[in-house]
């Protein structure tokens, strides 16, 4: 993914969410929710890459 595409998508996700990503606890909660969502959807490629990310 191109860096500009990543930045745009990240800004868009922040705009659409109600989470305050400046808050460390909110970022952690969002990360956990995303991991659970991807695991539950059974998206193997994405879930595998997210699972490899260390806490």
mmCIF file of N, CA, C and O in Angstrom:
data_model
loop_
_atom_site.group_PDB
_atom_site.id
_atom_site.type_symbol
_atom_site.label_atom_id
_atom_site.label_comp_id
_atom_site.label_asym_id
_atom_site.label_seq_id
_atom_site.Cartn_x
_atom_site.Cartn_y
_atom_site.Cartn_z
ATOM 1 N N UNK A 1 0.849 -1.162 0.000
ATOM 2 C CA UNK A 1 0.000 0.000 0.000
ATOM 3 C C UNK A 1 0.902 1.234 0.000
ATOM 4 O O UNK A 1 1.886 1.302 0.723
ATOM 5 N N UNK A 2 0.529 2.194 -0.779
ATOM 6 C CA UNK A 2 1.282 3.439 -0.869
ATOM 7 C C UNK A 2 1.140 4.225 0.440
ATOM 8 O O UNK A 2 0.060 4.246 1.043
ATOM 9 N N UNK A 3 2.209 4.872 0.905
ATOM 10 C CA UNK A 3 2.138 5.624 2.166
ATOM 11 C C UNK A 3 1.035 6.683 2.200
ATOM 12 O O UNK A 3 0.387 6.880 3.232
ATOM 13 N N UNK A 4 0.811 7.354 1.098
ATOM 14 C CA UNK A 4 -0.255 8.365 1.070
ATOM 15 C C UNK A 4 -1.634 7.727 1.208
ATOM 16 O O UNK A 4 -2.522 8.286 1.852
ATOM 17 N N UNK A 5 -1.815 6.555 0.625
ATOM 18 C CA UNK A 5 -3.076 5.829 0.753
ATOM 19 C C UNK A 5 -3.294 5.430 2.207
ATOM 20 O O UNK A 5 -4.391 5.578 2.748
ATOM 21 N N UNK A 6 -2.236 4.949 2.840
ATOM 22 C CA UNK A 6 -2.327 4.567 4.247
ATOM 23 C C UNK A 6 -2.711 5.766 5.109
ATOM 24 O O UNK A 6 -3.606 5.678 5.945
ATOM 25 N N UNK A 7 -2.044 6.897 4.898
ATOM 26 C CA UNK A 7 -2.350 8.094 5.690
ATOM 27 C C UNK A 7 -3.790 8.545 5.479
ATOM 28 O O UNK A 7 -4.483 8.929 6.429
ATOM 29 N N UNK A 8 -4.236 8.517 4.220
ATOM 30 C CA UNK A 8 -5.612 8.920 3.933
ATOM 31 C C UNK A 8 -6.600 8.004 4.652
ATOM 32 O O UNK A 8 -7.550 8.469 5.289
ATOM 33 N N UNK A 9 -6.382 6.703 4.565
ATOM 34 C CA UNK A 9 -7.305 5.758 5.193
ATOM 35 C C UNK A 9 -7.294 5.882 6.708
ATOM 36 O O UNK A 9 -8.323 5.760 7.360
ATOM 37 N N UNK A 10 -6.123 6.138 7.263
ATOM 38 C CA UNK A 10 -6.037 6.320 8.707
ATOM 39 C C UNK A 10 -6.796 7.579 9.129
ATOM 40 O O UNK A 10 -7.572 7.552 10.088
ATOM 41 N N UNK A 11 -6.597 8.678 8.406
ATOM 42 C CA UNK A 11 -7.337 9.913 8.709
ATOM 43 C C UNK A 11 -8.831 9.692 8.576
ATOM 44 O O UNK A 11 -9.627 10.156 9.388
ATOM 45 N N UNK A 12 -9.225 8.967 7.557
ATOM 46 C CA UNK A 12 -10.651 8.699 7.322
ATOM 47 C C UNK A 12 -11.236 7.856 8.455
ATOM 48 O O UNK A 12 -12.342 8.129 8.929
ATOM 49 N N UNK A 13 -10.500 6.855 8.898
ATOM 50 C CA UNK A 13 -10.964 6.019 10.004
ATOM 51 C C UNK A 13 -11.113 6.847 11.277
ATOM 52 O O UNK A 13 -12.081 6.685 12.022
ATOM 53 N N UNK A 14 -10.162 7.737 11.522
ATOM 54 C CA UNK A 14 -10.239 8.597 12.705
ATOM 55 C C UNK A 14 -11.441 9.518 12.598
ATOM 56 O O UNK A 14 -12.180 9.724 13.570
ATOM 57 N N UNK A 15 -11.692 10.077 11.419
ATOM 58 C CA UNK A 15 -12.840 10.971 11.218
ATOM 59 C C UNK A 15 -14.162 10.252 11.453
ATOM 60 O O UNK A 15 -15.101 10.829 11.995
ATOM 61 N N UNK A 16 -14.241 8.995 11.036
ATOM 62 C CA UNK A 16 -15.496 8.252 11.140
ATOM 63 C C UNK A 16 -15.721 7.634 12.518
ATOM 64 O O UNK A 16 -16.850 7.320 12.880
ATOM 65 N N UNK A 17 -14.654 7.461 13.275
ATOM 66 C CA UNK A 17 -14.800 6.810 14.570
ATOM 67 C C UNK A 17 -15.114 7.832 15.655
ATOM 68 O O UNK A 17 -14.927 9.028 15.483
ATOM 69 N N UNK A 18 -15.587 7.302 16.769
ATOM 70 C CA UNK A 18 -15.843 8.165 17.917
ATOM 71 C C UNK A 18 -14.709 8.064 18.927
ATOM 72 O O UNK A 18 -14.733 8.745 19.948
ATOM 73 N N UNK A 19 -13.715 7.232 18.644
ATOM 74 C CA UNK A 19 -12.601 7.031 19.567
ATOM 75 C C UNK A 19 -11.630 8.201 19.486
ATOM 76 O O UNK A 19 -11.356 8.724 18.410
ATOM 77 N N UNK A 20 -11.113 8.600 20.622
ATOM 78 C CA UNK A 20 -10.071 9.621 20.692
ATOM 79 C C UNK A 20 -8.732 8.907 20.628
ATOM 80 O O UNK A 20 -8.232 8.409 21.642
ATOM 81 N N UNK A 21 -8.143 8.823 19.454
ATOM 82 C CA UNK A 21 -6.926 8.043 19.282
ATOM 83 C C UNK A 21 -5.697 8.726 19.871
ATOM 84 O O UNK A 21 -4.605 8.167 19.850
ATOM 85 N N UNK A 22 -5.864 9.918 20.419
ATOM 86 C CA UNK A 22 -4.772 10.545 21.158
ATOM 87 C C UNK A 22 -4.638 9.905 22.537
ATOM 88 O O UNK A 22 -3.595 10.013 23.181
ATOM 89 N N UNK A 23 -5.685 9.221 22.975
ATOM 90 C CA UNK A 23 -5.699 8.539 24.268
ATOM 91 C C UNK A 23 -5.188 7.112 24.084
ATOM 92 O O UNK A 23 -5.710 6.352 23.268
ATOM 93 N N UNK A 24 -4.148 6.754 24.831
ATOM 94 C CA UNK A 24 -3.539 5.426 24.704
ATOM 95 C C UNK A 24 -4.516 4.297 24.983
ATOM 96 O O UNK A 24 -4.490 3.271 24.309
ATOM 97 N N UNK A 25 -5.376 4.465 25.980
ATOM 98 C CA UNK A 25 -6.361 3.424 26.296
ATOM 99 C C UNK A 25 -7.353 3.239 25.156
ATOM 100 O O UNK A 25 -7.745 2.111 24.837
ATOM 101 N N UNK A 26 -7.755 4.335 24.530
ATOM 102 C CA UNK A 26 -8.687 4.248 23.399
ATOM 103 C C UNK A 26 -8.036 3.553 22.210
ATOM 104 O O UNK A 26 -8.664 2.753 21.526
ATOM 105 N N UNK A 27 -6.760 3.844 21.965
ATOM 106 C CA UNK A 27 -6.040 3.168 20.869
ATOM 107 C C UNK A 27 -5.945 1.679 21.131
ATOM 108 O O UNK A 27 -6.157 0.862 20.236
ATOM 109 N N UNK A 28 -5.618 1.308 22.365
ATOM 110 C CA UNK A 28 -5.502 -0.103 22.716
ATOM 111 C C UNK A 28 -6.834 -0.815 22.550
ATOM 112 O O UNK A 28 -6.905 -1.904 21.981
ATOM 113 N N UNK A 29 -7.911 -0.194 23.013
ATOM 114 C CA UNK A 29 -9.247 -0.776 22.884
ATOM 115 C C UNK A 29 -9.626 -0.948 21.409
ATOM 116 O O UNK A 29 -10.150 -1.985 21.007
ATOM 117 N N UNK A 30 -9.313 0.048 20.590
ATOM 118 C CA UNK A 30 -9.614 -0.036 19.160
ATOM 119 C C UNK A 30 -8.827 -1.171 18.499
ATOM 120 O O UNK A 30 -9.358 -1.899 17.663
ATOM 121 N N UNK A 31 -7.559 -1.330 18.904
ATOM 122 C CA UNK A 31 -6.741 -2.401 18.346
ATOM 123 C C UNK A 31 -7.322 -3.768 18.701
ATOM 124 O O UNK A 31 -7.430 -4.649 17.854
ATOM 125 N N UNK A 32 -7.716 -3.938 19.965
ATOM 126 C CA UNK A 32 -8.295 -5.212 20.381
ATOM 127 C C UNK A 32 -9.607 -5.493 19.655
ATOM 128 O O UNK A 32 -9.851 -6.618 19.220
ATOM 129 N N UNK A 33 -10.439 -4.476 19.522
ATOM 130 C CA UNK A 33 -11.711 -4.666 18.822
ATOM 131 C C UNK A 33 -11.488 -5.058 17.374
ATOM 132 O O UNK A 33 -12.188 -5.915 16.836
ATOM 133 N N UNK A 34 -10.501 -4.442 16.742
ATOM 134 C CA UNK A 34 -10.193 -4.775 15.352
ATOM 135 C C UNK A 34 -9.702 -6.215 15.233
ATOM 136 O O UNK A 34 -10.106 -6.950 14.338
ATOM 137 N N UNK A 35 -8.849 -6.637 16.152
ATOM 138 C CA UNK A 35 -8.355 -8.022 16.126
ATOM 139 C C UNK A 35 -9.498 -9.022 16.280
ATOM 140 O O UNK A 35 -9.556 -10.025 15.572
ATOM 141 N N UNK A 36 -10.410 -8.745 17.201
ATOM 142 C CA UNK A 36 -11.547 -9.651 17.415
ATOM 143 C C UNK A 36 -12.434 -9.665 16.181
ATOM 144 O O UNK A 36 -12.870 -10.725 15.725
ATOM 145 N N UNK A 37 -12.692 -8.495 15.627
ATOM 146 C CA UNK A 37 -13.536 -8.402 14.436
ATOM 147 C C UNK A 37 -12.937 -9.198 13.288
ATOM 148 O O UNK A 37 -13.626 -9.983 12.642
ATOM 149 N N UNK A 38 -11.655 -9.024 13.036
ATOM 150 C CA UNK A 38 -11.012 -9.728 11.930
ATOM 151 C C UNK A 38 -10.966 -11.225 12.181
ATOM 152 O O UNK A 38 -11.127 -12.020 11.270
ATOM 153 N N UNK A 39 -10.745 -11.616 13.424
ATOM 154 C CA UNK A 39 -10.718 -13.047 13.757
ATOM 155 C C UNK A 39 -12.099 -13.665 13.563
ATOM 156 O O UNK A 39 -12.235 -14.740 13.006
ATOM 157 N N UNK A 40 -13.136 -12.974 14.007
ATOM 158 C CA UNK A 40 -14.497 -13.491 13.900
ATOM 159 C C UNK A 40 -14.976 -13.564 12.455
ATOM 160 O O UNK A 40 -15.771 -14.427 12.112
ATOM 161 N N UNK A 41 -14.487 -12.661 11.612
ATOM 162 C CA UNK A 41 -14.892 -12.682 10.207
ATOM 163 C C UNK A 41 -14.194 -13.799 9.443
ATOM 164 O O UNK A 41 -14.601 -14.138 8.348
ATOM 165 N N UNK A 42 -13.118 -14.306 10.007
ATOM 166 C CA UNK A 42 -12.395 -15.387 9.342
ATOM 167 C C UNK A 42 -11.644 -14.916 8.125
ATOM 168 O O UNK A 42 -11.545 -15.615 7.124
ATOM 169 N N UNK A 43 -11.105 -13.725 8.167
ATOM 170 C CA UNK A 43 -10.319 -13.189 7.071
ATOM 171 C C UNK A 43 -8.870 -13.644 7.272
ATOM 172 O O UNK A 43 -8.129 -13.006 7.997
ATOM 173 N N UNK A 44 -8.458 -14.763 6.669
ATOM 174 C CA UNK A 44 -7.164 -15.355 6.997
ATOM 175 C C UNK A 44 -5.969 -14.455 6.713
ATOM 176 O O UNK A 44 -5.101 -14.331 7.541
ATOM 177 N N UNK A 45 -5.924 -13.797 5.581
ATOM 178 C CA UNK A 45 -4.740 -13.001 5.234
ATOM 179 C C UNK A 45 -4.593 -11.813 6.174
ATOM 180 O O UNK A 45 -3.520 -11.554 6.702
ATOM 181 N N UNK A 46 -5.661 -11.112 6.397
ATOM 182 C CA UNK A 46 -5.605 -9.924 7.250
ATOM 183 C C UNK A 46 -5.447 -10.338 8.705
ATOM 184 O O UNK A 46 -4.640 -9.781 9.434
ATOM 185 N N UNK A 47 -6.204 -11.317 9.131
ATOM 186 C CA UNK A 47 -6.137 -11.754 10.531
ATOM 187 C C UNK A 47 -4.741 -12.270 10.860
ATOM 188 O O UNK A 47 -4.225 -12.014 11.940
ATOM 189 N N UNK A 48 -4.113 -12.962 9.932
ATOM 190 C CA UNK A 48 -2.773 -13.485 10.182
ATOM 191 C C UNK A 48 -1.776 -12.352 10.339
ATOM 192 O O UNK A 48 -0.920 -12.387 11.224
ATOM 193 N N UNK A 49 -1.881 -11.316 9.513
ATOM 194 C CA UNK A 49 -0.930 -10.210 9.618
ATOM 195 C C UNK A 49 -1.170 -9.416 10.892
ATOM 196 O O UNK A 49 -0.240 -8.933 11.514
ATOM 197 N N UNK A 50 -2.415 -9.284 11.309
ATOM 198 C CA UNK A 50 -2.709 -8.558 12.537
ATOM 199 C C UNK A 50 -2.257 -9.361 13.739
ATOM 200 O O UNK A 50 -1.720 -8.815 14.701
ATOM 201 N N UNK A 51 -2.401 -10.674 13.685
ATOM 202 C CA UNK A 51 -2.013 -11.518 14.805
ATOM 203 C C UNK A 51 -0.513 -11.509 15.019
ATOM 204 O O UNK A 51 -0.034 -11.645 16.128
ATOM 205 N N UNK A 52 0.250 -11.303 13.953
ATOM 206 C CA UNK A 52 1.702 -11.282 14.075
ATOM 207 C C UNK A 52 2.193 -10.015 14.756
ATOM 208 O O UNK A 52 3.301 -9.969 15.246
ATOM 209 N N UNK A 53 1.376 -8.977 14.801
ATOM 210 C CA UNK A 53 1.763 -7.743 15.445
ATOM 211 C C UNK A 53 1.857 -7.973 16.942
ATOM 212 O O UNK A 53 0.939 -8.504 17.552
ATOM 213 N N UNK A 54 2.940 -7.592 17.522
ATOM 214 C CA UNK A 54 3.133 -7.815 18.958
ATOM 215 C C UNK A 54 2.570 -6.655 19.759
ATOM 216 O O UNK A 54 2.576 -5.527 19.328
ATOM 217 N N UNK A 55 2.087 -6.974 20.942
ATOM 218 C CA UNK A 55 1.539 -5.945 21.815
ATOM 219 C C UNK A 55 2.636 -5.195 22.438
ATOM 220 O O UNK A 55 3.429 -5.174 23.042
#
